[in-house]
């Protein structure tokens, strides 16, 4: 076991994948000499060469489109999109090409791309640097979508994503890059929890709290705080956003009868809506209260001095928990309006 | 900006010298010219037969290549088996050169599938519908060739309309930055559905390349020999590590954009007549005739090849099997996806429920 930051864990995972497979190439803006604006690829160009860690021109569609061509040639490109809000110029190539080529060619052409996207807010950034665009990608058939929440998963799942023959959009919670955690660098990928599976992070009995990426540590804090208040929360870290792993969710909700879903992304049409619908379909007769979403508002990501109002925090999540528990002092604003 | 239009065979079918192109076609004797002639006649016949199949309701749609035979055969015949083609949806002539089967040419257009062939069997990607997207794929593939240390090349086919797309311009930036062995082959057929080339550019499209630091040639796209020579020049540069090239093949879309289009709404019949006089096949026929090669035997041979291709296409088209319902779910992912698997199982059960009802009714 070694203690690594989240960012170091991804770096170590990338390094291992590159060591094991010469077809793995990294592409992105400023990822070479600089090591990326978040230093996630620090030192990799020096060790693997400029032909495998490629500083690209500033054109996201160009990066994704050339990655598609490299995949045609048998490479496994790992693309870094510098910030969440910069992914949109590449959206056409991702949706129309990356996601569809395997289907279009009836399996003849695989697109084993990994698209790394630092995402989410909470770091006081200017516009376009704090977004949560994951629902665009979970709505796109042909993509797998991942969001990691801790250094161990970051280390393991980046390797699983690269090994996947399907394209993977890999969301990294940038405000957690400096979080430290124990990472087992010797662990075999074959024995790790598969990439498409969720994990019960904390077991509990009174209500289920499901989230992913940057809000997982917040949810763990919420479970601790709730326990002080006599409430036993079960926290589920989704890890995979496409596909959603309903098995542990269903088991949990059948046990607790209450569900809170939290994410930074805007509420309408978001993953919370999908999970609420999926759980209602599967667990209607077990539910003691309507599932509740605690999310960012339906607004463009706000200026940094306002972002704490937008981002679900410990208190808003606990308010949601109070609400599904039917506690009289729960703030009624959580309730759906007419 | 004035950029010379290079040619080797005039509209009247006269062979003219050109110091840039001539050295690259010294091996092309009249026998090989006759082969190129046959290719063009055959692909025009295939194109006409596919249009007829659409009119008869056997194809959902067809984008005709009529008028662009020289641009496609001349470039397609310059390529090696290990080169890789990324085309748009009108390059039936290039696909023919790559060895794509006749039924595979129309599979997509019958609505059976999105891909007529396995790209790796013929080293040609399946038709790209998003305008210009394939230029980036060709550039990326060329980067892979470069990483592999191979001497193959990638070639991207696109039209005059595509030159306005960001993808095409980004592809040229990437290709130039990394000196990728890729050819940007622009068939300027003067029309993007109803929009004339003047709406995309105020100067010859070949002029764009200079701004990216990419050498360009502007050739008569209805001159199969000039196109062959220009493509060989670009391929040689790519194989020698000289980086990307840009070719503007000036041609004309004699037919509609697709069988769903009505060009009489937007273009002048006179323009069509002007271009009919520049026909790519007629001029080679005239040249062969002047050299005494257009014998009755050759004409009979070419006609027989065209007839056989048309019959093969029709039979292949009518012989295509409809996909089975559950194919709708196949190949979305390379590995199992729990949510899609659930939907597949559910729909399978739903379909089976009708069969169960049907069999009860029969008993």
PDB file of C-alpha atoms in Angstrom, chain A residues 67-211:
ATOM      1  CA  UNK A  67      -8.048   9.708 -31.609  1.00  0.00           C
ATOM      2  CA  UNK A  68     -10.755   7.931 -33.628  1.00  0.00           C
ATOM      3  CA  UNK A  69      -8.288   7.517 -36.490  1.00  0.00           C
ATOM      4  CA  UNK A  70      -5.623   6.197 -34.133  1.00  0.00           C
ATOM      5  CA  UNK A  71      -8.133   3.681 -32.786  1.00  0.00           C
ATOM      6  CA  UNK A  72      -8.811   2.571 -36.373  1.00  0.00           C
ATOM      7  CA  UNK A  73      -5.090   1.914 -36.620  1.00  0.00           C
ATOM      8  CA  UNK A  74      -5.126  -0.234 -33.460  1.00  0.00           C
ATOM      9  CA  UNK A  75      -4.116   2.306 -30.816  1.00  0.00           C
ATOM     10  CA  UNK A  76      -5.812   2.903 -27.470  1.00  0.00           C
ATOM     11  CA  UNK A  77      -5.886   6.689 -27.112  1.00  0.00           C
ATOM     12  CA  UNK A  78      -6.387   8.274 -23.715  1.00  0.00           C
ATOM     13  CA  UNK A  79      -7.587  11.802 -24.295  1.00  0.00           C
ATOM     14  CA  UNK A  80      -7.478  14.580 -21.733  1.00  0.00           C
ATOM     15  CA  UNK A  81     -10.089  17.291 -22.046  1.00  0.00           C
ATOM     16  CA  UNK A  82      -8.534  20.115 -20.068  1.00  0.00           C
ATOM     17  CA  UNK A  83     -11.743  21.240 -18.346  1.00  0.00           C
ATOM     18  CA  UNK A  84     -15.358  20.006 -18.399  1.00  0.00           C
ATOM     19  CA  UNK A  85     -16.566  23.153 -20.141  1.00  0.00           C
ATOM     20  CA  UNK A  86     -14.155  22.593 -23.035  1.00  0.00           C
ATOM     21  CA  UNK A  87     -15.613  19.248 -24.047  1.00  0.00           C
ATOM     22  CA  UNK A  88     -18.403  20.671 -26.195  1.00  0.00           C
ATOM     23  CA  UNK A  89     -16.382  21.338 -29.364  1.00  0.00           C
ATOM     24  CA  UNK A  90     -15.591  17.607 -29.269  1.00  0.00           C
ATOM     25  CA  UNK A  91     -19.202  16.632 -28.664  1.00  0.00           C
ATOM     26  CA  UNK A  92     -19.943  15.863 -32.317  1.00  0.00           C
ATOM     27  CA  UNK A  93     -16.996  13.501 -32.661  1.00  0.00           C
ATOM     28  CA  UNK A  94     -17.853  11.827 -29.346  1.00  0.00           C
ATOM     29  CA  UNK A  95     -21.568  11.394 -30.032  1.00  0.00           C
ATOM     30  CA  UNK A  96     -21.559  10.783 -33.796  1.00  0.00           C
ATOM     31  CA  UNK A  97     -18.311   8.858 -34.152  1.00  0.00           C
ATOM     32  CA  UNK A  98     -16.796   7.521 -30.934  1.00  0.00           C
ATOM     33  CA  UNK A  99     -20.107   6.292 -29.537  1.00  0.00           C
ATOM     34  CA  UNK A 100     -21.503   4.914 -32.789  1.00  0.00           C
ATOM     35  CA  UNK A 101     -18.644   3.372 -34.736  1.00  0.00           C
ATOM     36  CA  UNK A 102     -18.888  -0.070 -33.137  1.00  0.00           C
ATOM     37  CA  UNK A 103     -22.618  -0.175 -33.880  1.00  0.00           C
ATOM     38  CA  UNK A 104     -22.183   1.360 -37.337  1.00  0.00           C
ATOM     39  CA  UNK A 105     -19.601  -1.208 -38.374  1.00  0.00           C
ATOM     40  CA  UNK A 106     -21.389  -4.141 -36.727  1.00  0.00           C
ATOM     41  CA  UNK A 107     -18.495  -4.700 -34.391  1.00  0.00           C
ATOM     42  CA  UNK A 108     -15.706  -4.517 -36.979  1.00  0.00           C
ATOM     43  CA  UNK A 109     -14.251  -1.298 -35.571  1.00  0.00           C
ATOM     44  CA  UNK A 110     -13.749  -0.901 -31.822  1.00  0.00           C
ATOM     45  CA  UNK A 111     -13.270   2.480 -30.194  1.00  0.00           C
ATOM     46  CA  UNK A 112     -11.229   1.720 -27.071  1.00  0.00           C
ATOM     47  CA  UNK A 113     -10.858   5.401 -26.203  1.00  0.00           C
ATOM     48  CA  UNK A 114     -10.708   6.799 -22.715  1.00  0.00           C
ATOM     49  CA  UNK A 115     -11.813  10.417 -22.486  1.00  0.00           C
ATOM     50  CA  UNK A 116     -10.645  11.930 -19.214  1.00  0.00           C
ATOM     51  CA  UNK A 117     -12.636  14.941 -18.095  1.00  0.00           C
ATOM     52  CA  UNK A 118     -11.791  16.848 -14.907  1.00  0.00           C
ATOM     53  CA  UNK A 119     -15.276  17.953 -13.825  1.00  0.00           C
ATOM     54  CA  UNK A 120     -17.342  19.636 -11.166  1.00  0.00           C
ATOM     55  CA  UNK A 121     -17.015  22.796  -9.143  1.00  0.00           C
ATOM     56  CA  UNK A 122     -15.790  23.991  -5.800  1.00  0.00           C
ATOM     57  CA  UNK A 123     -12.394  25.318  -6.812  1.00  0.00           C
ATOM     58  CA  UNK A 124     -13.242  28.981  -7.369  1.00  0.00           C
ATOM     59  CA  UNK A 125     -12.718  28.926 -11.117  1.00  0.00           C
ATOM     60  CA  UNK A 126     -13.917  31.234 -13.882  1.00  0.00           C
ATOM     61  CA  UNK A 127     -16.787  30.302 -16.195  1.00  0.00           C
ATOM     62  CA  UNK A 128     -16.572  26.986 -18.123  1.00  0.00           C
ATOM     63  CA  UNK A 129     -14.235  25.430 -15.542  1.00  0.00           C
ATOM     64  CA  UNK A 130     -16.683  23.887 -13.037  1.00  0.00           C
ATOM     65  CA  UNK A 131     -19.331  22.074 -15.014  1.00  0.00           C
ATOM     66  CA  UNK A 132     -20.954  18.679 -14.618  1.00  0.00           C
ATOM     67  CA  UNK A 133     -21.883  17.546 -18.141  1.00  0.00           C
ATOM     68  CA  UNK A 134     -22.173  13.822 -17.379  1.00  0.00           C
ATOM     69  CA  UNK A 135     -25.844  13.467 -18.314  1.00  0.00           C
ATOM     70  CA  UNK A 136     -25.115  14.419 -21.929  1.00  0.00           C
ATOM     71  CA  UNK A 137     -22.883  11.388 -22.119  1.00  0.00           C
ATOM     72  CA  UNK A 138     -25.011   8.939 -20.128  1.00  0.00           C
ATOM     73  CA  UNK A 139     -27.796   9.769 -22.596  1.00  0.00           C
ATOM     74  CA  UNK A 140     -25.521   8.714 -25.469  1.00  0.00           C
ATOM     75  CA  UNK A 141     -25.728   5.023 -26.304  1.00  0.00           C
ATOM     76  CA  UNK A 142     -22.398   3.411 -27.050  1.00  0.00           C
ATOM     77  CA  UNK A 143     -20.472   5.232 -24.335  1.00  0.00           C
ATOM     78  CA  UNK A 144     -19.601   3.997 -20.878  1.00  0.00           C
ATOM     79  CA  UNK A 145     -19.447   6.727 -18.272  1.00  0.00           C
ATOM     80  CA  UNK A 146     -17.453   6.564 -15.070  1.00  0.00           C
ATOM     81  CA  UNK A 147     -16.999   8.910 -12.160  1.00  0.00           C
ATOM     82  CA  UNK A 148     -14.438   8.047  -9.544  1.00  0.00           C
ATOM     83  CA  UNK A 149     -14.470   9.262  -5.961  1.00  0.00           C
ATOM     84  CA  UNK A 150     -11.257   8.100  -4.282  1.00  0.00           C
ATOM     85  CA  UNK A 151      -7.589   7.441  -5.085  1.00  0.00           C
ATOM     86  CA  UNK A 152      -7.880   3.634  -5.106  1.00  0.00           C
ATOM     87  CA  UNK A 153     -10.767   3.650  -7.582  1.00  0.00           C
ATOM     88  CA  UNK A 154      -9.017   6.328  -9.626  1.00  0.00           C
ATOM     89  CA  UNK A 155      -5.924   4.124  -9.894  1.00  0.00           C
ATOM     90  CA  UNK A 156      -7.824   0.937 -10.682  1.00  0.00           C
ATOM     91  CA  UNK A 157     -10.625   2.309 -12.830  1.00  0.00           C
ATOM     92  CA  UNK A 158      -8.437   4.383 -15.155  1.00  0.00           C
ATOM     93  CA  UNK A 159      -6.730   1.107 -16.027  1.00  0.00           C
ATOM     94  CA  UNK A 160     -10.064  -0.669 -16.435  1.00  0.00           C
ATOM     95  CA  UNK A 161     -11.268   2.160 -18.663  1.00  0.00           C
ATOM     96  CA  UNK A 162      -8.168   1.928 -20.858  1.00  0.00           C
ATOM     97  CA  UNK A 163      -8.519  -1.866 -21.067  1.00  0.00           C
ATOM     98  CA  UNK A 164     -12.184  -1.555 -22.079  1.00  0.00           C
ATOM     99  CA  UNK A 165     -12.907  -2.133 -25.760  1.00  0.00           C
ATOM    100  CA  UNK A 166     -15.770   0.346 -25.453  1.00  0.00           C
ATOM    101  CA  UNK A 167     -15.220   4.088 -25.269  1.00  0.00           C
ATOM    102  CA  UNK A 168     -15.240   5.391 -21.704  1.00  0.00           C
ATOM    103  CA  UNK A 169     -15.868   8.953 -20.576  1.00  0.00           C
ATOM    104  CA  UNK A 170     -13.967   9.181 -17.324  1.00  0.00           C
ATOM    105  CA  UNK A 171     -15.055  12.000 -15.030  1.00  0.00           C
ATOM    106  CA  UNK A 172     -12.496  13.058 -12.444  1.00  0.00           C
ATOM    107  CA  UNK A 173     -13.708  15.281  -9.579  1.00  0.00           C
ATOM    108  CA  UNK A 174     -11.112  18.009  -9.856  1.00  0.00           C
ATOM    109  CA  UNK A 175     -11.736  19.423  -6.370  1.00  0.00           C
ATOM    110  CA  UNK A 176     -10.658  16.048  -4.930  1.00  0.00           C
ATOM    111  CA  UNK A 177      -7.377  15.801  -6.893  1.00  0.00           C
ATOM    112  CA  UNK A 178      -5.371  16.580  -3.743  1.00  0.00           C
ATOM    113  CA  UNK A 179      -7.254  14.163  -1.469  1.00  0.00           C
ATOM    114  CA  UNK A 180      -4.900  11.485  -0.166  1.00  0.00           C
ATOM    115  CA  UNK A 181      -5.715   7.840   0.236  1.00  0.00           C
ATOM    116  CA  UNK A 182      -4.191   4.404   0.400  1.00  0.00           C
ATOM    117  CA  UNK A 183      -3.639   2.786  -2.968  1.00  0.00           C
ATOM    118  CA  UNK A 184      -2.678  -0.823  -3.554  1.00  0.00           C
ATOM    119  CA  UNK A 185      -0.546  -0.526  -6.694  1.00  0.00           C
ATOM    120  CA  UNK A 186       0.108  -4.257  -6.819  1.00  0.00           C
ATOM    121  CA  UNK A 187      -3.539  -5.285  -6.925  1.00  0.00           C
ATOM    122  CA  UNK A 188      -4.549  -7.252  -9.996  1.00  0.00           C
ATOM    123  CA  UNK A 189      -7.135  -5.697 -12.268  1.00  0.00           C
ATOM    124  CA  UNK A 190      -8.737  -9.099 -12.731  1.00  0.00           C
ATOM    125  CA  UNK A 191      -9.713  -9.322  -9.059  1.00  0.00           C
ATOM    126  CA  UNK A 192     -10.846  -5.696  -8.711  1.00  0.00           C
ATOM    127  CA  UNK A 193     -14.531  -4.780  -8.612  1.00  0.00           C
ATOM    128  CA  UNK A 194     -15.564  -4.488 -12.287  1.00  0.00           C
ATOM    129  CA  UNK A 195     -15.827  -0.971 -13.708  1.00  0.00           C
ATOM    130  CA  UNK A 196     -19.593  -1.164 -14.216  1.00  0.00           C
ATOM    131  CA  UNK A 197     -20.396  -1.912 -10.592  1.00  0.00           C
ATOM    132  CA  UNK A 198     -21.475   0.421  -7.791  1.00  0.00           C
ATOM    133  CA  UNK A 199     -20.139   0.066  -4.272  1.00  0.00           C
ATOM    134  CA  UNK A 200     -21.812   0.349  -0.901  1.00  0.00           C
ATOM    135  CA  UNK A 201     -19.455   2.803   0.782  1.00  0.00           C
ATOM    136  CA  UNK A 202     -21.210   2.791   4.173  1.00  0.00           C
ATOM    137  CA  UNK A 203     -23.836   0.331   5.297  1.00  0.00           C
ATOM    138  CA  UNK A 204     -26.945   1.647   6.998  1.00  0.00           C
ATOM    139  CA  UNK A 205     -30.601   0.901   7.588  1.00  0.00           C
ATOM    140  CA  UNK A 206     -32.704   4.087   7.707  1.00  0.00           C
ATOM    141  CA  UNK A 207     -32.220   5.726   4.306  1.00  0.00           C
ATOM    142  CA  UNK A 208     -30.164   5.252   1.159  1.00  0.00           C
ATOM    143  CA  UNK A 209     -27.957   8.099  -0.061  1.00  0.00           C
ATOM    144  CA  UNK A 210     -26.621   7.606  -3.561  1.00  0.00           C
ATOM    145  CA  UNK A 211     -24.068   9.821  -5.276  1.00  0.00           C
TER     146      UNK A 211
END
